[in-house]
Tab-separated table of C-alpha atoms in Angstrom:
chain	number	residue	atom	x	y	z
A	1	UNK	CA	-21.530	117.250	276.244
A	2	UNK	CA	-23.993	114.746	275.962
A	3	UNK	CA	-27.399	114.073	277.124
A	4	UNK	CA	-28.996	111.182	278.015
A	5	UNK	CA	-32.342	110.532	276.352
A	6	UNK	CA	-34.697	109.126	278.683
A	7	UNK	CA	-37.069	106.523	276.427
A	8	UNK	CA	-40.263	105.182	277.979
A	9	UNK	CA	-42.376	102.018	276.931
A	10	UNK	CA	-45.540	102.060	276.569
A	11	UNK	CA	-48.222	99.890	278.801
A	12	UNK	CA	-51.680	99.600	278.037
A	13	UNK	CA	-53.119	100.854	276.094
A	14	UNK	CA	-56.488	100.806	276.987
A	15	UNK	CA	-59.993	102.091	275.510
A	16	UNK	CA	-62.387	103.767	277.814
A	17	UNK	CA	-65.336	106.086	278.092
A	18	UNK	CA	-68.707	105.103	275.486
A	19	UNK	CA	-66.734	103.223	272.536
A	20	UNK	CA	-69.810	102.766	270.576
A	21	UNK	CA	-68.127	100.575	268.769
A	22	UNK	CA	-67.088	96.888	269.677
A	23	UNK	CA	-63.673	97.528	271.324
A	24	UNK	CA	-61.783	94.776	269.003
A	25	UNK	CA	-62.913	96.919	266.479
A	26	UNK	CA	-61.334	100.230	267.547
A	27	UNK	CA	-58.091	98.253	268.908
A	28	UNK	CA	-57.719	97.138	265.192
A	29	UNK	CA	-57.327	101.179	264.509
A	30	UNK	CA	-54.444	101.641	266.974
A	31	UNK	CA	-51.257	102.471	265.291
A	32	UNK	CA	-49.295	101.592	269.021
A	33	UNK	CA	-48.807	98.351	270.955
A	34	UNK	CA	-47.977	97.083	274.427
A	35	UNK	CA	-44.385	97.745	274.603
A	36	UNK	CA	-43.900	100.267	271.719
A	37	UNK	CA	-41.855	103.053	272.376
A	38	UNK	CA	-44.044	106.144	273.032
A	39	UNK	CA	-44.081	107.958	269.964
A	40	UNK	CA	-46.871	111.159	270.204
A	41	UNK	CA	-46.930	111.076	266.421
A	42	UNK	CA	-48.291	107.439	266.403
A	43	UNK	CA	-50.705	108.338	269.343
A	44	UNK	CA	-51.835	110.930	267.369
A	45	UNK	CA	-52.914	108.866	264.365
A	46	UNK	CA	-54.375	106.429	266.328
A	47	UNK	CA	-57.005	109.104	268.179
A	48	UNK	CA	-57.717	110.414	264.450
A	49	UNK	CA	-58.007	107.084	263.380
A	50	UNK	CA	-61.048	106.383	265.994
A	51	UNK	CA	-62.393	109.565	265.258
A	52	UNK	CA	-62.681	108.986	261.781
A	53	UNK	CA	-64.546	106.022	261.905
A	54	UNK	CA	-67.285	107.602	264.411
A	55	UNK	CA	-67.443	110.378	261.760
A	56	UNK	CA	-68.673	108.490	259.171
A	57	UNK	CA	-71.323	106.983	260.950
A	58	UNK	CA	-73.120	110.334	262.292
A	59	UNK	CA	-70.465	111.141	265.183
A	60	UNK	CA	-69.586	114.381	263.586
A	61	UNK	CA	-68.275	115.726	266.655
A	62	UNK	CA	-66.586	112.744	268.655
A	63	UNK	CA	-63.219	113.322	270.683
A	64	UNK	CA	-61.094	111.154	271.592
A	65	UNK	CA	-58.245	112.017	273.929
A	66	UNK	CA	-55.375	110.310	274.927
A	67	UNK	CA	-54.487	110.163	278.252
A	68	UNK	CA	-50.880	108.756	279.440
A	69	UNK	CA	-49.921	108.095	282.932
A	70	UNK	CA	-45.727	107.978	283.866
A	71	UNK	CA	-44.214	105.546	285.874
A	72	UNK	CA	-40.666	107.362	286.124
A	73	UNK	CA	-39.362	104.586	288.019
A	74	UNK	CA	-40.091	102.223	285.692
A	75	UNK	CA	-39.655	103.905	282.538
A	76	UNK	CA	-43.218	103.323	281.105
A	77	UNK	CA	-46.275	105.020	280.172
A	78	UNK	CA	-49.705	103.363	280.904
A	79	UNK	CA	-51.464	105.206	277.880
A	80	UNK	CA	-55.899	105.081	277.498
A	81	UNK	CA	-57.874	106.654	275.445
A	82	UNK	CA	-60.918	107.865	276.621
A	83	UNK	CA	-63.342	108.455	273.699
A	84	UNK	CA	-66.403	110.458	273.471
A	85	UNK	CA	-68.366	110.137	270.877
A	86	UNK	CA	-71.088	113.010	271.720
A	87	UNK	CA	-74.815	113.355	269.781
A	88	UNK	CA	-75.188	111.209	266.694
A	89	UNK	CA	-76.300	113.631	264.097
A	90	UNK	CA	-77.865	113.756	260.378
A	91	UNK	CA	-77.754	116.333	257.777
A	92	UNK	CA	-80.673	118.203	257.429
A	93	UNK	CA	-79.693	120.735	254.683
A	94	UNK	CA	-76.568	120.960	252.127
A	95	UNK	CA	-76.319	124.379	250.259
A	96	UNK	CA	-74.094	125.932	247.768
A	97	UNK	CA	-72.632	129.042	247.690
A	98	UNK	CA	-70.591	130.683	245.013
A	99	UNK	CA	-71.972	129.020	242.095
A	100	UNK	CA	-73.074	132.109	240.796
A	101	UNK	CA	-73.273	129.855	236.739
A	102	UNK	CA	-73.426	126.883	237.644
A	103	UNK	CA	-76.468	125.372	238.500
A	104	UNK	CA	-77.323	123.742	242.128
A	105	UNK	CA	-78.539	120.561	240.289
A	106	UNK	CA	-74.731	120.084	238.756
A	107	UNK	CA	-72.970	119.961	242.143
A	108	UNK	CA	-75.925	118.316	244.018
A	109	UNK	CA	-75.654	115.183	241.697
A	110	UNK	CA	-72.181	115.133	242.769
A	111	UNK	CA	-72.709	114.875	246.277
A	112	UNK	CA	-72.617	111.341	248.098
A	113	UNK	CA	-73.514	113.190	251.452
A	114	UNK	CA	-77.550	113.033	251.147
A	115	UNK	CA	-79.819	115.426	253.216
A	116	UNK	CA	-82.034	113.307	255.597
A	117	UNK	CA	-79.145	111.120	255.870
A	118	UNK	CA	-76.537	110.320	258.454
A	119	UNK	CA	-73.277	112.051	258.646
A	120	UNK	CA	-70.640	110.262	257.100
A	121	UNK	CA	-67.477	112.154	256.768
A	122	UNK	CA	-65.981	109.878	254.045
A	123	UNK	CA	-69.163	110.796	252.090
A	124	UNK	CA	-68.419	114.303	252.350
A	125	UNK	CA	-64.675	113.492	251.510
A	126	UNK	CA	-65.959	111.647	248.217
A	127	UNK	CA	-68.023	114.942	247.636
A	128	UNK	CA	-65.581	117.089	247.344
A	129	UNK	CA	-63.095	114.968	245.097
A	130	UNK	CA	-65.941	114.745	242.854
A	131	UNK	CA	-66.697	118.069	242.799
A	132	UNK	CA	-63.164	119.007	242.340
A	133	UNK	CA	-62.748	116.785	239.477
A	134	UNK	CA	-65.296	118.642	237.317
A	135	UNK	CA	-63.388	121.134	236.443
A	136	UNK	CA	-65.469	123.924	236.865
A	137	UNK	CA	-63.565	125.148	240.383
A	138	UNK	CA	-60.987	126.437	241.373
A	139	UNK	CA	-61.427	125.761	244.969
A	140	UNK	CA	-64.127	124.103	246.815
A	141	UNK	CA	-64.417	123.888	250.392
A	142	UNK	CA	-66.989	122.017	252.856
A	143	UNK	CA	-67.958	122.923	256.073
A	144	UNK	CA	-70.118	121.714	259.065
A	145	UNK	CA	-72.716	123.911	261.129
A	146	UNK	CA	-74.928	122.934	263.952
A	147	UNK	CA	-78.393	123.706	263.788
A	148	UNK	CA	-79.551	126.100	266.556
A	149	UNK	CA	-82.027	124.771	268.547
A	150	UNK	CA	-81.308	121.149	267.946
A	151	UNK	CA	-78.649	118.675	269.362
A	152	UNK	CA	-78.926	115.981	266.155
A	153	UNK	CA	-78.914	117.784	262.996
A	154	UNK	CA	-75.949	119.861	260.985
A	155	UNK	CA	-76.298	121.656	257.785
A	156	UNK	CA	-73.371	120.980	254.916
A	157	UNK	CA	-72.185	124.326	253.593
A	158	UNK	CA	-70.216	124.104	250.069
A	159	UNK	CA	-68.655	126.668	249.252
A	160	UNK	CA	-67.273	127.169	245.285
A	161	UNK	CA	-65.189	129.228	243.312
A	162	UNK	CA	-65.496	129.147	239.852
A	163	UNK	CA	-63.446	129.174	237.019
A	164	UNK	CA	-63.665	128.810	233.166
A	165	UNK	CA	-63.908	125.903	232.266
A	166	UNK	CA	-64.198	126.785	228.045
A	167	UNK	CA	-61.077	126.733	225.931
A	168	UNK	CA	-60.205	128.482	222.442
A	169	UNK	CA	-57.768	127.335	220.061
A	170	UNK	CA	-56.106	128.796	217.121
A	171	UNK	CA	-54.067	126.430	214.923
A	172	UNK	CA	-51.962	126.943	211.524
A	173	UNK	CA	-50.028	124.062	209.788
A	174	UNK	CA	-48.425	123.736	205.941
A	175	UNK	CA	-48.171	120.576	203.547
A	176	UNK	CA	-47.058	119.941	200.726
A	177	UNK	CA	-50.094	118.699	199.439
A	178	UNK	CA	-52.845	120.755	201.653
A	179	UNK	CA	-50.218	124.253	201.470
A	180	UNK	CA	-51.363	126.064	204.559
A	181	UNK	CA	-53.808	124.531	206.878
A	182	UNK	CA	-55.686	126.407	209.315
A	183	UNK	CA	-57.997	125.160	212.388
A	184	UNK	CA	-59.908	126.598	215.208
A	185	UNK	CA	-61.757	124.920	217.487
A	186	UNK	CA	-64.127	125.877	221.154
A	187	UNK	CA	-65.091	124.207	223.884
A	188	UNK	CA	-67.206	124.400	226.813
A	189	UNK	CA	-67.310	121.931	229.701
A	190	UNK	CA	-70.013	123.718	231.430
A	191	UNK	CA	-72.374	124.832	229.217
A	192	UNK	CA	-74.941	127.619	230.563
A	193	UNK	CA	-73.786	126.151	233.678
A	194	UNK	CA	-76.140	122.521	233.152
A	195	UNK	CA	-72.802	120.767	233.350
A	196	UNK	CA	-73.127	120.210	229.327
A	197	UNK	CA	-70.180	119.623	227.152
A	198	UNK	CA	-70.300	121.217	223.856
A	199	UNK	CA	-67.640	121.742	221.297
A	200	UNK	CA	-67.294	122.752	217.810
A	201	UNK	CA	-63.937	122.444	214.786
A	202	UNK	CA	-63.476	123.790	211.740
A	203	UNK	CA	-60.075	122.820	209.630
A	204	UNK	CA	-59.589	124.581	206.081
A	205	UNK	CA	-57.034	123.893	203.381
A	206	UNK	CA	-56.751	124.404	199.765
A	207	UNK	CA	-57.421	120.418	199.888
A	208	UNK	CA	-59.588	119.633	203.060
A	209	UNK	CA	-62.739	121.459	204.566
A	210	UNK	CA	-64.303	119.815	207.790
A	211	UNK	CA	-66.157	120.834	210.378
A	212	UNK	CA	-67.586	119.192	213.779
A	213	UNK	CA	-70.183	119.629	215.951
A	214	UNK	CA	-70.166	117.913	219.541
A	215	UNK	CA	-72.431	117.476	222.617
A	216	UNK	CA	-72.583	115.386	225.520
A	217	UNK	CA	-75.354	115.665	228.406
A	218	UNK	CA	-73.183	113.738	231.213
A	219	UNK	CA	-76.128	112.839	233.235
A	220	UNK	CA	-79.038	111.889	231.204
A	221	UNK	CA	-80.069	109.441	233.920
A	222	UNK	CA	-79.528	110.648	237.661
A	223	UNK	CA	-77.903	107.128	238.195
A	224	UNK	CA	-75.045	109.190	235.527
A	225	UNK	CA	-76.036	107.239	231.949
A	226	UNK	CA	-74.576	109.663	229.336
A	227	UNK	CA	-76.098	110.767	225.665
A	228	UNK	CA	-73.777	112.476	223.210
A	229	UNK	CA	-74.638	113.705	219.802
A	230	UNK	CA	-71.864	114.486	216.784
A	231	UNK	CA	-72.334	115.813	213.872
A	232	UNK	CA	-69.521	116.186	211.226
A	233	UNK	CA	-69.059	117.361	207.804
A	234	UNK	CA	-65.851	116.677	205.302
A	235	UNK	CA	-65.433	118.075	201.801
């Protein structure tokens, strides 16, 4: 047998409740137009969509609901979505957890979510990238808590789990003219936990000795100017 699928059109939609925003502006976000077929996946990313941009300018905790109304005679669906934005908030503290080596300094330099500042979601979304891109983690995750007491202020928990981030590595080769060549060589992209890279070679033969010595201080500067020494020896 088959079924007949009933399809309805959308009408609308419209934008109500405090938009905060200039209303061309959060139109320009809607991923559904007068007409469109209703699709719950597309009214879906177009609530996130408004959401998202009133979380990166303090609305941590905005919802915005959609809210459809069916004309069964008609075969439509006069969609709005009522938004509410709530209490804009700042960050008053961001702490660390589970950095039991590494040092606060090394992830709070990575941070683009600034305490004192406005929450901004896509901040905290850059955070996390560029903590996760160190190296020194195997997971990090980033959470939001309100502040008892207060109605305008959230504290950023970060939450680590480290890993090594060191390597060892054994090497043995043969020439012709060197006969057997053998290299080792360690490295450490965490060093004591300042975020330091250090490094050190050695390759020996019956024809080549050399050894190197490395180290690089990623953020000399807090604006993330680099200074790297090497020192190298051949015989």
């Amino acid at each position: 047998s088959i079924k007949a699928r009933l399809v309805y059109q959308i009408s609308g939609p419209h934008l109500l409740g405090d938009l905060i925003l200039p209303e061309q502006s959060l139109r320009g976000l809607l991923r559904i137009r007068p007409g469109d077929i209703f699709n719950r996946h597309s009214i879906e990313l177009s609530s996130d969509a408004i959401t998202g941009v009133l979380a990166n300018i303090g609305y941590a905790f905005a919802k915005v609901t959609p809210v459809p109304k069916i004309d069964k005679e008609h075969k439509t669906v006069d969609l709005s979505f009522y938004v509410e934005p709530g209490q804009r908030v700042y960050v008053r503290r961001i702490n660390f957890k589970g950095n039991t080596r590494t040092e606060d300094e090394v992830l709070r330099r990575e941070m683009r979510q600034f305490e004192g500042a406005w929450y901004s979601q896509a901040a905290i979304d850059r955070s996390k990238v560029r903590l996760q891109r160190l190296g020194y983690f195997k997971t990090v995750k980033i959470d939001t808590a309100k502040v008892p007491g207060t109605t305008d202020q959230v504290d950023i928990n970060v939450n680590v789990e480290e890993e090594s981030s060191g390597s060892l590595v054994f090497g043995v080769g043969y020439s012709q003219v060197s006969g057997i060549i053998l290299s080792t060589s360690v490295s450490e992209n965490n060093f004591l936990g300042t975020g330091d890279k250090v490094s050190a070679s050695v390759e020996r033969s019956s024809f080549l000795k050399q050894y190197q010595v490395s180290y690089v201080n990623p953020y000399l500067t807090a604006s993330g100017i680099s200074l790297g020494y090497n020192l190298s020896y051949m015989e």
